[in-house]
Short mmCIF file of C-alpha atoms in Angstrom, two decimals:
data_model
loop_
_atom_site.label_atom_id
_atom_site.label_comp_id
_atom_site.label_asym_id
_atom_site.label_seq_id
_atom_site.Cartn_x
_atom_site.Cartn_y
_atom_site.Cartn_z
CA UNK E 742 110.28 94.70 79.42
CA UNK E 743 112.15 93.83 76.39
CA UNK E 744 116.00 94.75 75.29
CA UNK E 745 116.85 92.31 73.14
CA UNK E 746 115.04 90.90 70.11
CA UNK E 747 115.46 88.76 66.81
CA UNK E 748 113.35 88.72 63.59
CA UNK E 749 115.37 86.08 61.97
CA UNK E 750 113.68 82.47 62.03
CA UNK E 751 115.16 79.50 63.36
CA UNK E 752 116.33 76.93 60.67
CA UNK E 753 113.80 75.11 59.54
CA UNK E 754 115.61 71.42 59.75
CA UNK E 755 115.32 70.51 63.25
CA UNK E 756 116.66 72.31 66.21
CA UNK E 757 120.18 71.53 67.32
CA UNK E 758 121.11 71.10 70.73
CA UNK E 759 121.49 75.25 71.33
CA UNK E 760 117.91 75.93 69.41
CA UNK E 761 116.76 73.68 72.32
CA UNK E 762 114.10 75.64 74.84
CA UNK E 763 114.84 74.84 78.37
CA UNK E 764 112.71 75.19 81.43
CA UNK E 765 115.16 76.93 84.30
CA UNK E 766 114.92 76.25 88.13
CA UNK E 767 116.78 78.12 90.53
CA UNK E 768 120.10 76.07 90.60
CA UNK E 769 120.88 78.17 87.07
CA UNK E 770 118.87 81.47 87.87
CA UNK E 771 122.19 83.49 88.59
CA UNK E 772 123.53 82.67 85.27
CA UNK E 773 120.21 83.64 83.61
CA UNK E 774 120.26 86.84 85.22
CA UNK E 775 123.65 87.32 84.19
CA UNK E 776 122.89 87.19 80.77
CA UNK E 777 119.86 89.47 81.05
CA UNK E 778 122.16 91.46 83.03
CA UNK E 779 124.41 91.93 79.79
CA UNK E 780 121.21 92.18 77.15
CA UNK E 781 119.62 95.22 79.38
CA UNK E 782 123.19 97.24 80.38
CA UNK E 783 122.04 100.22 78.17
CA UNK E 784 118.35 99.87 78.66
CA UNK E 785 116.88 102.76 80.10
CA UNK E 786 114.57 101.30 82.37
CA UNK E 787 116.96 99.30 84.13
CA UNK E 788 118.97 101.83 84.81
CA UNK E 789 116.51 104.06 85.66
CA UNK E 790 116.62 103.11 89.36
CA UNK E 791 120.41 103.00 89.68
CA UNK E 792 121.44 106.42 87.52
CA UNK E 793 120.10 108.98 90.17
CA UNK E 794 120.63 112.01 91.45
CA UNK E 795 122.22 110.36 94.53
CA UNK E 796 123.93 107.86 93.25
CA UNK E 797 127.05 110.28 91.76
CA UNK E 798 129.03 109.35 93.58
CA UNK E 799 128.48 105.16 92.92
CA UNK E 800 131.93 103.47 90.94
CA UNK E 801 130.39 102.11 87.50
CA UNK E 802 131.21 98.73 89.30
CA UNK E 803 128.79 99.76 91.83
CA UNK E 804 126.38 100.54 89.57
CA UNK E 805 126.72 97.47 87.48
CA UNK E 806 126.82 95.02 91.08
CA UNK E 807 123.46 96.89 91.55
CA UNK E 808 122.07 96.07 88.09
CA UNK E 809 123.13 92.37 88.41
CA UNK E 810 121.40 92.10 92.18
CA UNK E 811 118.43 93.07 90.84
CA UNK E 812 118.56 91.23 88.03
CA UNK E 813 119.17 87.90 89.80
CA UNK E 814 116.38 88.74 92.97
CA UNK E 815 113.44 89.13 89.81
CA UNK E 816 115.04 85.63 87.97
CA UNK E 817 115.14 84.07 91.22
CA UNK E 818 111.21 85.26 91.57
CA UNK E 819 110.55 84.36 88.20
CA UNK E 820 111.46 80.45 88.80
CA UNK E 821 109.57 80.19 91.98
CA UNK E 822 106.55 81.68 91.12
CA UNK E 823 106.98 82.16 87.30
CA UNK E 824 108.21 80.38 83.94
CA UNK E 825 112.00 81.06 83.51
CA UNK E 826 113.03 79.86 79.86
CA UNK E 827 116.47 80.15 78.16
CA UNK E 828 118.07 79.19 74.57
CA UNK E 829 121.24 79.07 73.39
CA UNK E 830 124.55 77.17 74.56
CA UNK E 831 125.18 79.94 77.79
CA UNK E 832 121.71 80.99 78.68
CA UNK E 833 122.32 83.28 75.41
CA UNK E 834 118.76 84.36 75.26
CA UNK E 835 116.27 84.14 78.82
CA UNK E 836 112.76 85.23 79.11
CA UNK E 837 110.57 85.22 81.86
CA UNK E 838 107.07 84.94 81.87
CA UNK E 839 104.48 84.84 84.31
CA UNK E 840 101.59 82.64 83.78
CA UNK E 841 97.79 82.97 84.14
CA UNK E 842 96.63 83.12 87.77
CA UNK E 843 100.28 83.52 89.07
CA UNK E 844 101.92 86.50 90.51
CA UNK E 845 105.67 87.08 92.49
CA UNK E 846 103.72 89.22 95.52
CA UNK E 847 103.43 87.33 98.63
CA UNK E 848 105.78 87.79 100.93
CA UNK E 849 107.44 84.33 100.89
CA UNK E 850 108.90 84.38 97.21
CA UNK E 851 110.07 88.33 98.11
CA UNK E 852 111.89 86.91 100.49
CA UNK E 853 113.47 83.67 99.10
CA UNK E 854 114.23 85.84 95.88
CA UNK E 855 116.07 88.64 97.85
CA UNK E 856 113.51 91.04 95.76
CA UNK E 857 112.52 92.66 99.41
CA UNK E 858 116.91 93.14 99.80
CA UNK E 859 116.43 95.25 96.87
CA UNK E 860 114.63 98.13 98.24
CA UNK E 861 117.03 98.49 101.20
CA UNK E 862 120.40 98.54 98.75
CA UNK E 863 119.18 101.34 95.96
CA UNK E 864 119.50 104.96 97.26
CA UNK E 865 117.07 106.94 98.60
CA UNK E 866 116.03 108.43 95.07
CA UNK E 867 116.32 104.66 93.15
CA UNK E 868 113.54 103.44 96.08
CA UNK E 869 111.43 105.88 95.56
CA UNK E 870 111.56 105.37 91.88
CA UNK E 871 110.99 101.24 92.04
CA UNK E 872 108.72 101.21 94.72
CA UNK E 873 106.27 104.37 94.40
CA UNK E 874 106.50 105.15 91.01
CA UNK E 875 107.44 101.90 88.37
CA UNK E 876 105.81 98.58 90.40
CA UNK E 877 102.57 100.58 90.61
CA UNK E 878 102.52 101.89 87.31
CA UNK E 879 102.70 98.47 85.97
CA UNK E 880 100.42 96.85 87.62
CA UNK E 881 97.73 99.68 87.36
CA UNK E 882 98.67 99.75 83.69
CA UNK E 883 98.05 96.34 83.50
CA UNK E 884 94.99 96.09 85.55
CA UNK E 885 93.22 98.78 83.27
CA UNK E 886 94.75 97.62 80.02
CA UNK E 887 93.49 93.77 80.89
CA UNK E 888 90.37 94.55 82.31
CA UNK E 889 89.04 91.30 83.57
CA UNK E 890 91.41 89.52 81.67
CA UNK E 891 94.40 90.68 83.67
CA UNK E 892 94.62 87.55 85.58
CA UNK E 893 93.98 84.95 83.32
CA UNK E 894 96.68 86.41 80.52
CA UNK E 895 100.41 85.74 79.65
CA UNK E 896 102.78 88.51 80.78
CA UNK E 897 106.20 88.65 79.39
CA UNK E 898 107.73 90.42 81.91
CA UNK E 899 111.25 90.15 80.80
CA UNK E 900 113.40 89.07 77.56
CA UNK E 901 116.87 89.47 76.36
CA UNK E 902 119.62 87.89 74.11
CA UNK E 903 123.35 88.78 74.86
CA UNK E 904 124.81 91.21 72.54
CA UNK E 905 126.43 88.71 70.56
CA UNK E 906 123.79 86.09 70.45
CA UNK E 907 121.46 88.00 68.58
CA UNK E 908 119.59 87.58 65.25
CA UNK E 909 120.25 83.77 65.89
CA UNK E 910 115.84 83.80 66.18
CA UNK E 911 116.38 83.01 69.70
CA UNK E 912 113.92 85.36 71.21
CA UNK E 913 111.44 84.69 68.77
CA UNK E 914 111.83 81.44 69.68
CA UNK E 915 111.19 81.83 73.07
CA UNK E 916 108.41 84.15 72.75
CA UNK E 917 106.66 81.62 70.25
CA UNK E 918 106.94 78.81 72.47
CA UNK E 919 104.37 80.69 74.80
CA UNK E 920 102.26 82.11 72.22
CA UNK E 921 101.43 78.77 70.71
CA UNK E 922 100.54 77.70 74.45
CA UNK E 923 98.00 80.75 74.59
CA UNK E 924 96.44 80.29 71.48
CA UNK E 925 96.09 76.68 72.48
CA UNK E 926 94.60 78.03 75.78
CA UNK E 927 92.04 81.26 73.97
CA UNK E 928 94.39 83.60 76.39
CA UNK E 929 96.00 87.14 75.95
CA UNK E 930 99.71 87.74 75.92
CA UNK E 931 100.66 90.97 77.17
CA UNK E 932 104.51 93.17 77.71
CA UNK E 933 105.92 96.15 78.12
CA UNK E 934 108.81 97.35 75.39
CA UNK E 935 111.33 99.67 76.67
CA UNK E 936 113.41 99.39 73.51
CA UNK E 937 111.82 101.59 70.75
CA UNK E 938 113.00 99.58 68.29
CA UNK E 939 111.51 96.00 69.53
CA UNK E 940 107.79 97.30 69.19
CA UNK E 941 107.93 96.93 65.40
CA UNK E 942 109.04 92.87 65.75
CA UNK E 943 106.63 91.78 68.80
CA UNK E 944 104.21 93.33 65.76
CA UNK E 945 105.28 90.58 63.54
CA UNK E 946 103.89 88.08 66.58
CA UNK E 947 100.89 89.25 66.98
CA UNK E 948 101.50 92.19 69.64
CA UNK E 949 99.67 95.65 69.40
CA UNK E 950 100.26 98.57 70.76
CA UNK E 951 97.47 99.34 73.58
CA UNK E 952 99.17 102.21 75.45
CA UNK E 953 102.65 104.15 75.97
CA UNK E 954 103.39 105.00 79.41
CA UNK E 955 106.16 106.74 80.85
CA UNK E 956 108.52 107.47 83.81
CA UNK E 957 108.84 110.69 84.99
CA UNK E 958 111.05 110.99 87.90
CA UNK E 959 114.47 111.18 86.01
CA UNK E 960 116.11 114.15 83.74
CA UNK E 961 114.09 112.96 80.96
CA UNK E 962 110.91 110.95 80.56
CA UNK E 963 111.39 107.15 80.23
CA UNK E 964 108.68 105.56 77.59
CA UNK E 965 107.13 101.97 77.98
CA UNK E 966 105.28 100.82 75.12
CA UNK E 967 102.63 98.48 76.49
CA UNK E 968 101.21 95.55 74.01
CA UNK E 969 98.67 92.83 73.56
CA UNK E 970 98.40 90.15 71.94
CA UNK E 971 95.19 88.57 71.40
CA UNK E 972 94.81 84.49 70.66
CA UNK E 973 94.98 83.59 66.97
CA UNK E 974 93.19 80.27 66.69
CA UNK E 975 94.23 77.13 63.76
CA UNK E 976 93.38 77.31 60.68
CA UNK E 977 89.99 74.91 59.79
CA UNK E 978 90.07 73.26 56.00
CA UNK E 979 87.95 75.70 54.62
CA UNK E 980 88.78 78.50 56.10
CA UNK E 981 91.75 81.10 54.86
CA UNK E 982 93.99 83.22 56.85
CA UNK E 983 92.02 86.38 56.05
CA UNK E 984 89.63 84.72 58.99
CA UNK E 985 91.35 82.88 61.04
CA UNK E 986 92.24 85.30 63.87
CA UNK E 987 90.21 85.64 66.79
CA UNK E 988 87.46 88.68 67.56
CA UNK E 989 89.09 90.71 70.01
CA UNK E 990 88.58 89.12 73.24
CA UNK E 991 84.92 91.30 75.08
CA UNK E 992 85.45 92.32 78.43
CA UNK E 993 82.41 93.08 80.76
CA UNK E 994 81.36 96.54 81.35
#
């Protein structure tokens, strides 16, 4: 999912200590997921677990300790199993991505994450909701979307900026440093956009739209854009940019 999002380029003389992309292990996870936290307080989709019909009587504190427990289990997840990466000077921007072959599944990363605490704190309604209705939608989404490519692609399962880190380039920054890896590598990228506005900028990197999906459970439908992005190979001497993006990737029937 995506909240936050830049179209601004970094400077182009040199990076300075905060255009810097870090690697993350656990010992700064919490503060990541504090700052994705912040970047996804409005989304939709995040709060689409927590703002229920039985939760009415939850304190906005409540609801926001909620929000930053499950924000903090999927970081935590995300640097066992995953590739947590962050830019700015306080984790201002934090995306994490899962890479080929990997997943967060088995049963010992739910468990040193706290992602299997998760399901026991949300109400009745919010369970329901992450468990029987959103983890399987993405993942059948995915599987169907991907093909036989759905295990050997990029997923960018998660990136924000704070609000007042953004259009600093810091998420395109952090999305490029993977996309240059998978072009490198002949492999797909793929996300899901809950922010109707970030669509038209993952565009801008290479991301199409392959399929809107939606959640259904809540007052109002809840829309997931879902996107690919296919490799895009360099440039050869005599060749011009009209041709230098790869044929879309053929999947076996």
């Amino acid at each position: 999912m995506s909240e936050a999002s830049s179209s601004s380029s970094a400077p182009s003389n040199g990076p300075t200590q905060h255009q810097v992309v870090r690697e993350l292990d656990l010992a700064e996870s919490d503060a990541a997921a504090d700052s994705l936290a912040l970047a996804f307080a409005h989304d939709d989709v995040a709060m689409y677990f927590i703002d229920t019909n039985d939760t009415e009587r939850w304190t906005d504190q409540e609801k926001w300790d909620m929000h930053v427990r499950i924000m903090r289990s999927i970081v935590k997840a995300h640097c066992l199993k995953g590739l947590v990466l962050t830019i700015g000077p306080n984790h201002d921007c934090v995306a994490l991505w899962m890479p080929p072959g990997k997943n967060m599944d088995d049963r010992l990363t739910m468990f040193r994450s706290g992602m299997w605490m998760i399901n026991r704190k949300l109400s009745a309604e919010g369970q329901h909701r992450f468990q029987k209705e959103f983890l399987p939608l993405l993942h059948r989404t995915k599987e169907e979307v991907l093909e036989s490519l759905d295990n050997d692609s990029w997923y960018l399962v998660y990136i924000g900026t704070k609000p007042a880190s953004r259009g600093k380039g810091y998420a395109r920054t952090l999305i490029e440093h993977v996309t240059k890896q998978a072009d490198d590598q002949g492999r797909v990228c793929y996300l899901e956009s809950s922010n109707e506005a970030n669509p038209a900028i993952y565009r801008k990197y290479g991301f199409e739209t392959e399929r809107m999906i939606q959640l259904t459970r809540g007052p109002k439908p809840v829309e997931m854009e879902v996107m690919v992005r296919q490799p895009v190979r360099k440039l050869a001497s005599d060749e011009t940019p009209a041709n230098h993006r790869l044929a879309p990737i053929t999947k076996p029937v």
